[in-house]
Amino acid sequence: MNELLQRGPEIPAGTWEYDWFSSVVAKTAEFAGRASHWNGKLYEQPGQVSGIYYPDGSMTISREHVLDPARPAYTPGRTPQYAELSAAAGATRMAVYQARLSLSGYGADNDADVLAFVPHEDVALERGLADRFTERYGARIADELSEHPLPISSSAPAFPAFTTATDRLLAPLAGATGMGAGELRDLIERTEIPDRFDVIADRVIDHQVGDLVPETHRAGLREHLAGPLRRGLGGLAMTEYSELTHPGLKQTWGDKSAELTDVEFSVNLDDIKAHYESWNADNPGVEPPELPDALRETFLDRQEQVGQIWADAGWPAQQPAPGREPATYERVTPVAREQEIARLRQFLGSHTGPSQRPDPAVDATGRPDNVRQIGSARRPERGIE
């Protein structure tokens, strides 16, 4: 098991640490309106990570970064100083974030060891949703648990690329499903992590062409609609975890990724609708054929075009943040960039994994192929239509 997943000592029930974190989980579940999957097992989290929620339902929480800073503000009869309240505010946000993660299910077939293989796109979507939940409810949860007002205020997203892309995609996806953005967010959060993109695609199919599509066609259509979403969010993993990329630039890339993802998704949907609606207009009551091979090729061409846009733009860590002084980036030498790329590839390969679904965005070695070498594209003259 890699070092990140190593647990510290168990925190037993009945201790202040356990009881406080349990209260955070309970309040988080109350505000969310759904139960936590936490199994009651809590361990210390070593290192610089605030905590981990494991697929088996157990959790870790950092003593250094969460428990110890939070304690002065939640100890009855004690009057903490402002610095202690400020530290407790940050610790509470981290605790609420970890508690929010425990509200999501990994699926019945998973256990603690498979955390290292959660696909990048699933991690990105979950981080974006949890980030926004913490922003929305962190202060309210703190107010209900502490007798002291904590200075929990709005702040930049903890995961700028993931959260920005998730926010940007919710509106067009809500329109495609016929749901409100909040309603769609609730549906996604109630759905187990491995099934979320398929649930979105199914809702789109039902709303747009549900009466015209044979059930045997659904799995293929689902991939043509969920595929762009997976690639768009999963492809941000290296950007998000880059230490050389300014948070503001991560937000910019998250927004750009969502824009391109929305275009690919929407045009694929238009082509799917056109196929089934035109068939039904000419052959009412007759079961339609599956999508023609030429249209499937068009989808692949479109995917490659989006990949080429990313390849032409370059990897985000190589780009200075707009408005930043060049001196800020003097340490970002070509060698430093190459070292970070190698480190991130190793990190991402050991902590999450590419989707195991039959997706043309994953190459024969199992590595994500969002930015493909497409000099030999089947139809290089095609663009996003």
mmCIF file of C-alpha atoms in Angstrom:
data_model
loop_
_atom_site.group_PDB
_atom_site.id
_atom_site.type_symbol
_atom_site.label_atom_id
_atom_site.label_comp_id
_atom_site.label_asym_id
_atom_site.label_seq_id
_atom_site.Cartn_x
_atom_site.Cartn_y
_atom_site.Cartn_z
ATOM 1 C CA MET A 1 0.000 0.000 0.000
ATOM 2 C CA ASN A 2 1.355 3.457 -0.847
ATOM 3 C CA GLU A 3 2.357 5.846 1.921
ATOM 4 C CA LEU A 4 -0.674 8.101 1.600
ATOM 5 C CA LEU A 5 -2.999 5.229 2.439
ATOM 6 C CA GLN A 6 -1.140 4.198 5.595
ATOM 7 C CA ARG A 7 -3.293 4.794 8.664
ATOM 8 C CA GLY A 8 -2.140 6.003 12.033
ATOM 9 C CA PRO A 9 -3.444 4.784 15.406
ATOM 10 C CA GLU A 10 -7.159 4.199 15.813
ATOM 11 C CA ILE A 11 -9.074 6.978 17.576
ATOM 12 C CA PRO A 12 -11.386 5.192 20.026
ATOM 13 C CA ALA A 13 -15.007 6.114 20.666
ATOM 14 C CA GLY A 14 -15.517 8.148 23.814
ATOM 15 C CA THR A 15 -12.520 10.407 23.282
ATOM 16 C CA TRP A 16 -12.969 14.124 22.603
ATOM 17 C CA GLU A 17 -11.494 13.684 19.123
ATOM 18 C CA TYR A 18 -13.898 10.896 18.188
ATOM 19 C CA ASP A 19 -16.969 12.566 19.661
ATOM 20 C CA TRP A 20 -16.241 15.913 17.988
ATOM 21 C CA PHE A 21 -15.642 14.429 14.560
ATOM 22 C CA SER A 22 -18.751 12.261 14.948
ATOM 23 C CA SER A 23 -20.769 15.417 15.626
ATOM 24 C CA VAL A 24 -19.367 17.004 12.454
ATOM 25 C CA VAL A 25 -20.353 13.935 10.429
ATOM 26 C CA ALA A 26 -23.841 13.936 11.955
ATOM 27 C CA LYS A 27 -24.398 17.629 11.214
ATOM 28 C CA THR A 28 -23.043 17.264 7.705
ATOM 29 C CA ALA A 29 -25.465 14.421 7.024
ATOM 30 C CA GLU A 30 -28.297 16.491 8.504
ATOM 31 C CA PHE A 31 -27.625 19.466 6.246
ATOM 32 C CA ALA A 32 -27.189 17.216 3.206
ATOM 33 C CA GLY A 33 -30.379 15.293 3.924
ATOM 34 C CA ARG A 34 -28.824 11.854 3.532
ATOM 35 C CA ALA A 35 -26.957 9.369 5.698
ATOM 36 C CA SER A 36 -23.209 8.970 6.014
ATOM 37 C CA HIS A 37 -21.523 5.747 4.904
ATOM 38 C CA TRP A 38 -18.989 6.036 7.732
ATOM 39 C CA ASN A 39 -18.749 2.709 9.581
ATOM 40 C CA GLY A 40 -17.622 4.308 12.854
ATOM 41 C CA LYS A 41 -13.951 3.374 12.519
ATOM 42 C CA LEU A 42 -11.692 6.441 12.797
ATOM 43 C CA TYR A 43 -7.888 6.582 12.550
ATOM 44 C CA GLU A 44 -5.264 9.287 12.654
ATOM 45 C CA GLN A 45 -4.033 10.480 9.265
ATOM 46 C CA PRO A 46 -0.267 11.053 9.153
ATOM 47 C CA GLY A 47 1.459 13.589 6.924
ATOM 48 C CA GLN A 48 0.069 16.608 5.125
ATOM 49 C CA VAL A 49 -3.336 15.130 4.236
ATOM 50 C CA SER A 50 -6.372 16.212 6.255
ATOM 51 C CA GLY A 51 -8.004 12.800 6.025
ATOM 52 C CA ILE A 52 -9.234 9.999 3.810
ATOM 53 C CA TYR A 53 -12.609 8.339 3.399
ATOM 54 C CA TYR A 54 -12.117 4.702 2.427
ATOM 55 C CA PRO A 55 -14.515 2.657 0.312
ATOM 56 C CA ASP A 56 -14.985 0.222 3.225
ATOM 57 C CA GLY A 57 -16.544 3.063 5.236
ATOM 58 C CA SER A 58 -13.645 3.781 7.580
ATOM 59 C CA MET A 59 -12.060 7.228 7.812
ATOM 60 C CA THR A 60 -8.855 8.948 8.846
ATOM 61 C CA ILE A 61 -8.491 12.492 10.146
ATOM 62 C CA SER A 62 -5.351 14.521 10.781
ATOM 63 C CA ARG A 63 -4.526 15.306 14.404
ATOM 64 C CA GLU A 64 -2.032 17.982 13.383
ATOM 65 C CA HIS A 65 -4.156 19.814 10.812
ATOM 66 C CA VAL A 66 -7.722 19.200 12.041
ATOM 67 C CA LEU A 67 -8.185 17.826 15.540
ATOM 68 C CA ASP A 68 -5.629 19.833 17.506
ATOM 69 C CA PRO A 69 -6.433 23.215 15.866
ATOM 70 C CA ALA A 70 -10.183 22.644 16.315
ATOM 71 C CA ARG A 71 -10.117 21.737 19.992
ATOM 72 C CA PRO A 72 -9.780 25.210 21.619
ATOM 73 C CA ALA A 73 -12.971 26.473 19.933
ATOM 74 C CA TYR A 74 -15.028 23.418 20.876
ATOM 75 C CA THR A 75 -13.959 22.983 24.514
ATOM 76 C CA PRO A 76 -16.742 24.074 26.890
ATOM 77 C CA GLY A 77 -15.774 26.788 29.340
ATOM 78 C CA ARG A 78 -12.715 27.926 27.422
ATOM 79 C CA THR A 79 -12.407 31.376 25.814
ATOM 80 C CA PRO A 80 -10.132 30.960 22.782
ATOM 81 C CA GLN A 81 -8.031 33.748 21.332
ATOM 82 C CA TYR A 82 -8.737 35.042 17.822
ATOM 83 C CA ALA A 83 -5.759 33.130 16.420
ATOM 84 C CA GLU A 84 -7.213 29.939 17.893
ATOM 85 C CA LEU A 85 -10.640 30.709 16.458
ATOM 86 C CA SER A 86 -9.094 31.332 13.068
ATOM 87 C CA ALA A 87 -7.193 28.039 13.215
ATOM 88 C CA ALA A 88 -10.355 26.238 14.324
ATOM 89 C CA ALA A 89 -12.266 27.737 11.389
ATOM 90 C CA GLY A 90 -9.835 26.224 8.901
ATOM 91 C CA ALA A 91 -9.840 22.909 10.760
ATOM 92 C CA THR A 92 -13.638 22.836 10.764
ATOM 93 C CA ARG A 93 -13.758 23.366 7.015
ATOM 94 C CA MET A 94 -11.435 20.399 6.537
ATOM 95 C CA ALA A 95 -13.519 18.259 8.897
ATOM 96 C CA VAL A 96 -16.752 19.174 7.102
ATOM 97 C CA TYR A 97 -15.114 18.371 3.784
ATOM 98 C CA GLN A 98 -14.044 14.918 5.022
ATOM 99 C CA ALA A 99 -17.473 14.322 6.521
ATOM 100 C CA ARG A 100 -19.105 15.280 3.210
ATOM 101 C CA LEU A 101 -16.986 12.689 1.407
ATOM 102 C CA SER A 102 -18.424 10.016 3.693
ATOM 103 C CA LEU A 103 -21.902 10.724 2.325
ATOM 104 C CA SER A 104 -20.911 9.213 -1.038
ATOM 105 C CA GLY A 105 -20.918 5.494 -1.765
ATOM 106 C CA TYR A 106 -18.199 3.665 -3.677
ATOM 107 C CA GLY A 107 -20.385 0.712 -4.593
ATOM 108 C CA ALA A 108 -20.991 -2.639 -2.950
ATOM 109 C CA ASP A 109 -18.076 -4.436 -4.611
ATOM 110 C CA ASN A 110 -15.340 -2.117 -3.354
ATOM 111 C CA ASP A 111 -13.110 -2.306 -0.280
ATOM 112 C CA ALA A 112 -10.340 -0.173 1.196
ATOM 113 C CA ASP A 113 -7.656 -1.394 -1.178
ATOM 114 C CA VAL A 114 -9.425 -0.222 -4.328
ATOM 115 C CA LEU A 115 -9.207 3.447 -3.370
ATOM 116 C CA ALA A 116 -5.981 3.557 -5.369
ATOM 117 C CA PHE A 117 -7.931 2.672 -8.514
ATOM 118 C CA VAL A 118 -10.813 5.158 -8.425
ATOM 119 C CA PRO A 119 -10.861 6.717 -11.915
ATOM 120 C CA HIS A 120 -9.599 10.285 -12.217
ATOM 121 C CA GLU A 121 -12.941 11.560 -13.475
ATOM 122 C CA ASP A 122 -14.799 10.147 -10.466
ATOM 123 C CA VAL A 123 -12.300 11.784 -8.121
ATOM 124 C CA ALA A 124 -12.634 15.123 -9.936
ATOM 125 C CA LEU A 125 -16.436 15.175 -9.795
ATOM 126 C CA GLU A 126 -16.548 14.130 -6.128
ATOM 127 C CA ARG A 127 -13.952 16.728 -5.142
ATOM 128 C CA GLY A 128 -15.855 19.459 -6.952
ATOM 129 C CA LEU A 129 -19.152 18.530 -5.312
ATOM 130 C CA ALA A 130 -17.619 18.234 -1.834
ATOM 131 C CA ASP A 131 -15.792 21.530 -2.269
ATOM 132 C CA ARG A 132 -19.015 23.388 -2.994
ATOM 133 C CA PHE A 133 -20.881 21.667 -0.162
ATOM 134 C CA THR A 134 -18.183 22.771 2.289
ATOM 135 C CA GLU A 135 -18.374 26.323 0.978
ATOM 136 C CA ARG A 136 -22.141 26.347 1.346
ATOM 137 C CA TYR A 137 -22.559 24.702 4.740
ATOM 138 C CA GLY A 138 -19.215 24.855 6.583
ATOM 139 C CA ALA A 139 -19.996 28.025 8.550
ATOM 140 C CA ARG A 140 -23.523 26.890 9.416
ATOM 141 C CA ILE A 141 -22.273 23.579 10.744
ATOM 142 C CA ALA A 142 -19.623 25.356 12.820
ATOM 143 C CA ASP A 143 -22.257 27.708 14.270
ATOM 144 C CA GLU A 144 -24.333 24.767 15.472
ATOM 145 C CA LEU A 145 -21.404 22.937 17.060
ATOM 146 C CA SER A 146 -19.417 25.724 18.717
ATOM 147 C CA GLU A 147 -20.441 28.300 21.296
ATOM 148 C CA HIS A 148 -17.942 30.697 19.732
ATOM 149 C CA PRO A 149 -18.458 32.340 16.321
ATOM 150 C CA LEU A 150 -15.748 31.056 14.005
ATOM 151 C CA PRO A 151 -14.405 33.306 11.218
ATOM 152 C CA ILE A 152 -15.336 30.888 8.441
ATOM 153 C CA SER A 153 -15.720 32.986 5.329
ATOM 154 C CA SER A 154 -15.870 32.392 1.598
ATOM 155 C CA SER A 155 -12.575 31.296 0.162
ATOM 156 C CA ALA A 156 -11.088 30.041 -3.060
ATOM 157 C CA PRO A 157 -11.926 26.426 -3.944
ATOM 158 C CA ALA A 158 -9.663 23.791 -2.438
ATOM 159 C CA PHE A 159 -9.625 22.126 -5.872
ATOM 160 C CA PRO A 160 -9.779 25.059 -8.329
ATOM 161 C CA ALA A 161 -9.743 23.069 -11.573
ATOM 162 C CA PHE A 162 -12.134 20.309 -10.460
ATOM 163 C CA THR A 163 -14.604 22.642 -8.743
ATOM 164 C CA THR A 164 -14.665 25.221 -11.539
ATOM 165 C CA ALA A 165 -15.235 22.558 -14.189
ATOM 166 C CA THR A 166 -17.956 20.858 -12.152
ATOM 167 C CA ASP A 167 -19.771 24.162 -11.559
ATOM 168 C CA ARG A 168 -19.472 25.127 -15.219
ATOM 169 C CA LEU A 169 -20.901 21.809 -16.442
ATOM 170 C CA LEU A 170 -23.899 21.584 -14.127
ATOM 171 C CA ALA A 171 -25.966 24.246 -15.928
ATOM 172 C CA PRO A 172 -25.815 22.773 -19.463
ATOM 173 C CA LEU A 173 -26.212 19.243 -18.110
ATOM 174 C CA ALA A 174 -29.254 20.320 -16.125
ATOM 175 C CA GLY A 175 -30.760 21.750 -19.296
ATOM 176 C CA ALA A 176 -30.104 18.535 -21.183
ATOM 177 C CA THR A 177 -31.733 16.440 -18.456
ATOM 178 C CA GLY A 178 -34.700 18.763 -17.996
ATOM 179 C CA MET A 179 -33.779 19.243 -14.341
ATOM 180 C CA GLY A 180 -32.757 22.269 -12.308
ATOM 181 C CA ALA A 181 -29.060 22.594 -11.524
ATOM 182 C CA GLY A 182 -29.675 22.002 -7.813
ATOM 183 C CA GLU A 183 -31.900 19.027 -8.556
ATOM 184 C CA LEU A 184 -29.233 17.504 -10.794
ATOM 185 C CA ARG A 185 -26.549 18.112 -8.168
ATOM 186 C CA ASP A 186 -28.679 16.310 -5.588
ATOM 187 C CA LEU A 187 -29.215 13.385 -7.955
ATOM 188 C CA ILE A 188 -25.482 13.075 -8.616
ATOM 189 C CA GLU A 189 -24.589 13.257 -4.937
ATOM 190 C CA ARG A 190 -27.152 10.575 -4.041
ATOM 191 C CA THR A 191 -25.737 8.264 -6.710
ATOM 192 C CA GLU A 192 -22.834 5.942 -5.932
ATOM 193 C CA ILE A 193 -19.553 7.272 -7.256
ATOM 194 C CA PRO A 194 -18.936 4.680 -10.028
ATOM 195 C CA ASP A 195 -22.412 5.216 -11.521
ATOM 196 C CA ARG A 196 -22.662 9.011 -11.679
ATOM 197 C CA PHE A 197 -21.716 9.677 -15.284
ATOM 198 C CA ASP A 198 -23.959 6.887 -16.517
ATOM 199 C CA VAL A 199 -26.877 8.249 -14.476
ATOM 200 C CA ILE A 200 -26.374 11.679 -16.055
ATOM 201 C CA ALA A 201 -26.311 10.133 -19.532
ATOM 202 C CA ASP A 202 -29.415 8.055 -18.820
ATOM 203 C CA ARG A 203 -31.340 11.126 -17.673
ATOM 204 C CA VAL A 204 -30.306 12.949 -20.838
ATOM 205 C CA ILE A 205 -31.407 10.037 -23.029
ATOM 206 C CA ASP A 206 -34.730 9.757 -21.190
ATOM 207 C CA HIS A 207 -35.443 13.471 -21.508
ATOM 208 C CA GLN A 208 -34.292 13.971 -25.085
ATOM 209 C CA VAL A 209 -35.113 10.779 -27.002
ATOM 210 C CA GLY A 210 -36.350 8.304 -24.398
ATOM 211 C CA ASP A 211 -39.448 7.168 -26.297
ATOM 212 C CA LEU A 212 -37.498 6.589 -29.516
ATOM 213 C CA VAL A 213 -34.514 4.575 -28.239
ATOM 214 C CA PRO A 214 -34.635 0.768 -27.903
ATOM 215 C CA GLU A 215 -33.234 -0.422 -24.595
ATOM 216 C CA THR A 216 -30.545 -2.400 -26.437
ATOM 217 C CA HIS A 217 -29.136 0.880 -27.810
ATOM 218 C CA ARG A 218 -28.815 2.587 -24.439
ATOM 219 C CA ALA A 219 -25.369 1.332 -23.404
ATOM 220 C CA GLY A 220 -23.753 2.579 -26.596
ATOM 221 C CA LEU A 221 -25.455 5.973 -26.413
ATOM 222 C CA ARG A 222 -24.454 6.281 -22.792
ATOM 223 C CA GLU A 223 -20.786 6.053 -23.751
ATOM 224 C CA HIS A 224 -21.130 8.723 -26.442
ATOM 225 C CA LEU A 225 -22.609 11.115 -23.870
ATOM 226 C CA ALA A 226 -20.731 10.161 -20.699
ATOM 227 C CA GLY A 227 -17.397 9.799 -22.516
ATOM 228 C CA PRO A 228 -16.847 13.556 -23.043
ATOM 229 C CA LEU A 229 -17.721 14.213 -19.382
ATOM 230 C CA ARG A 230 -15.258 11.613 -18.137
ATOM 231 C CA ARG A 231 -12.471 12.841 -20.372
ATOM 232 C CA GLY A 232 -13.118 16.513 -19.621
ATOM 233 C CA LEU A 233 -13.009 16.106 -15.845
ATOM 234 C CA GLY A 234 -10.478 13.291 -15.649
ATOM 235 C CA GLY A 235 -8.093 15.156 -17.919
ATOM 236 C CA LEU A 236 -7.734 17.903 -15.298
ATOM 237 C CA ALA A 237 -6.005 15.643 -12.771
ATOM 238 C CA MET A 238 -2.453 16.653 -13.677
ATOM 239 C CA THR A 239 -3.431 20.327 -13.726
ATOM 240 C CA GLU A 240 -5.115 20.126 -10.332
ATOM 241 C CA TYR A 241 -2.236 18.433 -8.561
ATOM 242 C CA SER A 242 0.480 20.571 -10.143
ATOM 243 C CA GLU A 243 2.462 22.627 -7.641
ATOM 244 C CA LEU A 244 3.809 24.849 -10.420
ATOM 245 C CA THR A 245 0.410 26.049 -11.606
ATOM 246 C CA HIS A 246 -1.172 29.059 -9.890
ATOM 247 C CA PRO A 247 -4.683 28.419 -8.471
ATOM 248 C CA GLY A 248 -6.107 31.177 -10.656
ATOM 249 C CA LEU A 249 -4.765 29.476 -13.739
ATOM 250 C CA LYS A 250 -6.143 26.150 -12.549
ATOM 251 C CA GLN A 251 -9.573 27.776 -12.458
ATOM 252 C CA THR A 252 -9.034 29.087 -15.984
ATOM 253 C CA TRP A 253 -8.155 25.626 -17.239
ATOM 254 C CA GLY A 254 -11.096 24.123 -15.388
ATOM 255 C CA ASP A 255 -13.410 26.576 -17.121
ATOM 256 C CA LYS A 256 -11.810 25.929 -20.525
ATOM 257 C CA SER A 257 -12.029 22.170 -20.067
ATOM 258 C CA ALA A 258 -15.715 22.445 -19.156
ATOM 259 C CA GLU A 259 -16.356 24.645 -22.196
ATOM 260 C CA LEU A 260 -14.788 22.117 -24.561
ATOM 261 C CA THR A 261 -16.515 19.237 -22.781
ATOM 262 C CA ASP A 262 -19.885 20.942 -23.105
ATOM 263 C CA VAL A 263 -19.344 21.483 -26.828
ATOM 264 C CA GLU A 264 -18.407 17.864 -27.480
ATOM 265 C CA PHE A 265 -21.244 16.562 -25.308
ATOM 266 C CA SER A 266 -23.859 18.869 -26.819
ATOM 267 C CA VAL A 267 -22.936 18.212 -30.451
ATOM 268 C CA ASN A 268 -22.885 14.448 -29.821
ATOM 269 C CA LEU A 269 -26.350 14.779 -28.305
ATOM 270 C CA ASP A 270 -27.600 16.770 -31.295
ATOM 271 C CA ASP A 271 -26.346 14.059 -33.668
ATOM 272 C CA ILE A 272 -27.987 11.324 -31.603
ATOM 273 C CA LYS A 273 -31.310 13.199 -31.540
ATOM 274 C CA ALA A 274 -31.164 13.817 -35.270
ATOM 275 C CA HIS A 275 -30.626 10.111 -35.968
ATOM 276 C CA TYR A 276 -33.605 8.897 -33.942
ATOM 277 C CA GLU A 277 -35.965 11.756 -34.739
ATOM 278 C CA SER A 278 -35.376 11.587 -38.490
ATOM 279 C CA TRP A 279 -35.879 7.826 -38.482
ATOM 280 C CA ASN A 280 -39.103 8.157 -36.517
ATOM 281 C CA ALA A 281 -40.366 10.881 -38.855
ATOM 282 C CA ASP A 282 -39.792 8.652 -41.907
ATOM 283 C CA ASN A 283 -40.675 5.319 -40.262
ATOM 284 C CA PRO A 284 -43.190 5.933 -37.466
ATOM 285 C CA GLY A 285 -43.671 2.938 -35.194
ATOM 286 C CA VAL A 286 -40.697 1.043 -36.679
ATOM 287 C CA GLU A 287 -37.750 0.246 -34.416
ATOM 288 C CA PRO A 288 -34.761 2.363 -35.463
ATOM 289 C CA PRO A 289 -31.347 0.967 -36.338
ATOM 290 C CA GLU A 290 -28.319 1.666 -34.183
ATOM 291 C CA LEU A 291 -26.129 4.660 -34.952
ATOM 292 C CA PRO A 292 -24.416 4.230 -38.324
ATOM 293 C CA ASP A 293 -20.675 3.615 -38.449
ATOM 294 C CA ALA A 294 -20.133 6.975 -40.136
ATOM 295 C CA LEU A 295 -21.635 8.765 -37.132
ATOM 296 C CA ARG A 296 -19.516 6.748 -34.716
ATOM 297 C CA GLU A 297 -16.476 7.810 -36.714
ATOM 298 C CA THR A 298 -17.642 11.405 -36.427
ATOM 299 C CA PHE A 299 -17.759 11.058 -32.643
ATOM 300 C CA LEU A 300 -14.180 9.752 -32.622
ATOM 301 C CA ASP A 301 -13.040 12.549 -34.922
ATOM 302 C CA ARG A 302 -14.643 15.061 -32.599
ATOM 303 C CA GLN A 303 -12.921 13.517 -29.610
ATOM 304 C CA GLU A 304 -9.559 13.719 -31.349
ATOM 305 C CA GLN A 305 -10.165 17.347 -32.278
ATOM 306 C CA VAL A 306 -10.740 18.243 -28.635
ATOM 307 C CA GLY A 307 -7.594 16.327 -27.731
ATOM 308 C CA GLN A 308 -5.662 18.282 -30.349
ATOM 309 C CA ILE A 309 -6.849 21.569 -28.864
ATOM 310 C CA TRP A 310 -5.409 20.524 -25.514
ATOM 311 C CA ALA A 311 -2.190 19.292 -27.086
ATOM 312 C CA ASP A 312 -1.732 22.580 -28.947
ATOM 313 C CA ALA A 313 -2.360 24.554 -25.752
ATOM 314 C CA GLY A 314 0.354 22.726 -23.849
ATOM 315 C CA TRP A 315 0.340 21.315 -20.374
ATOM 316 C CA PRO A 316 -0.934 23.992 -17.924
ATOM 317 C CA ALA A 317 2.056 23.892 -15.529
ATOM 318 C CA GLN A 318 4.185 25.324 -18.332
ATOM 319 C CA GLN A 319 2.075 28.469 -18.568
ATOM 320 C CA PRO A 320 2.569 31.477 -16.204
ATOM 321 C CA ALA A 321 -0.553 32.746 -14.478
ATOM 322 C CA PRO A 322 -1.889 35.935 -16.118
ATOM 323 C CA GLY A 323 -0.734 39.043 -14.297
ATOM 324 C CA ARG A 324 1.952 37.328 -12.269
ATOM 325 C CA GLU A 325 5.443 38.773 -12.281
ATOM 326 C CA PRO A 326 7.900 36.694 -14.330
ATOM 327 C CA ALA A 327 10.189 36.520 -11.276
ATOM 328 C CA THR A 328 7.567 34.383 -9.571
ATOM 329 C CA TYR A 329 8.282 31.679 -12.106
ATOM 330 C CA GLU A 330 12.056 31.884 -12.205
ATOM 331 C CA ARG A 331 12.286 28.633 -10.281
ATOM 332 C CA VAL A 332 10.070 26.883 -12.824
ATOM 333 C CA THR A 333 12.883 25.726 -15.055
ATOM 334 C CA PRO A 334 12.401 23.181 -17.829
ATOM 335 C CA VAL A 335 14.054 20.624 -15.561
ATOM 336 C CA ALA A 336 11.625 21.462 -12.740
ATOM 337 C CA ARG A 337 8.698 21.037 -15.108
ATOM 338 C CA GLU A 338 9.922 17.680 -16.312
ATOM 339 C CA GLN A 339 10.488 16.568 -12.742
ATOM 340 C CA GLU A 340 6.973 17.597 -11.755
ATOM 341 C CA ILE A 341 5.473 15.837 -14.767
ATOM 342 C CA ALA A 342 7.269 12.642 -13.802
ATOM 343 C CA ARG A 343 6.227 13.017 -10.164
ATOM 344 C CA LEU A 344 2.606 13.664 -11.071
ATOM 345 C CA ARG A 345 2.464 10.690 -13.402
ATOM 346 C CA GLN A 346 3.748 8.484 -10.607
ATOM 347 C CA PHE A 347 1.382 10.085 -8.078
ATOM 348 C CA LEU A 348 -1.697 9.818 -10.269
ATOM 349 C CA GLY A 349 -0.839 6.293 -11.313
ATOM 350 C CA SER A 350 -0.570 5.130 -7.718
ATOM 351 C CA HIS A 351 -3.498 7.038 -6.184
ATOM 352 C CA THR A 352 -6.189 6.911 -8.829
ATOM 353 C CA GLY A 353 -6.617 5.061 -12.066
ATOM 354 C CA PRO A 354 -8.008 5.535 -15.549
ATOM 355 C CA SER A 355 -11.547 4.448 -16.115
ATOM 356 C CA GLN A 356 -11.906 0.720 -16.621
ATOM 357 C CA ARG A 357 -14.892 1.239 -18.876
ATOM 358 C CA PRO A 358 -14.520 0.426 -22.580
ATOM 359 C CA ASP A 359 -13.589 3.951 -23.546
ATOM 360 C CA PRO A 360 -11.489 4.972 -26.567
ATOM 361 C CA ALA A 361 -9.933 7.640 -24.327
ATOM 362 C CA VAL A 362 -7.841 4.924 -22.657
ATOM 363 C CA ASP A 363 -5.014 3.465 -24.677
ATOM 364 C CA ALA A 364 -3.868 -0.159 -24.820
ATOM 365 C CA THR A 365 -1.582 0.290 -21.795
ATOM 366 C CA GLY A 366 -4.461 1.507 -19.636
ATOM 367 C CA ARG A 367 -3.181 5.058 -19.382
ATOM 368 C CA PRO A 368 -5.536 8.020 -19.860
ATOM 369 C CA ASP A 369 -5.281 9.282 -23.428
ATOM 370 C CA ASN A 370 -6.998 12.652 -23.180
ATOM 371 C CA VAL A 371 -4.267 14.457 -25.102
ATOM 372 C CA ARG A 372 -3.560 12.053 -27.884
ATOM 373 C CA GLN A 373 -0.871 12.016 -30.529
ATOM 374 C CA ILE A 374 -3.156 12.392 -33.501
ATOM 375 C CA GLY A 375 -0.893 13.141 -36.405
ATOM 376 C CA SER A 376 -2.422 10.068 -38.018
ATOM 377 C CA ALA A 377 -6.021 11.021 -37.310
ATOM 378 C CA ARG A 378 -8.546 9.205 -39.463
ATOM 379 C CA ARG A 379 -9.996 12.454 -40.772
ATOM 380 C CA PRO A 380 -7.662 15.284 -39.796
ATOM 381 C CA GLU A 381 -9.765 17.785 -41.686
ATOM 382 C CA ARG A 382 -12.749 17.293 -39.368
ATOM 383 C CA GLY A 383 -13.404 19.631 -36.466
ATOM 384 C CA ILE A 384 -16.008 20.023 -33.770
ATOM 385 C CA GLU A 385 -19.107 20.167 -35.848
#
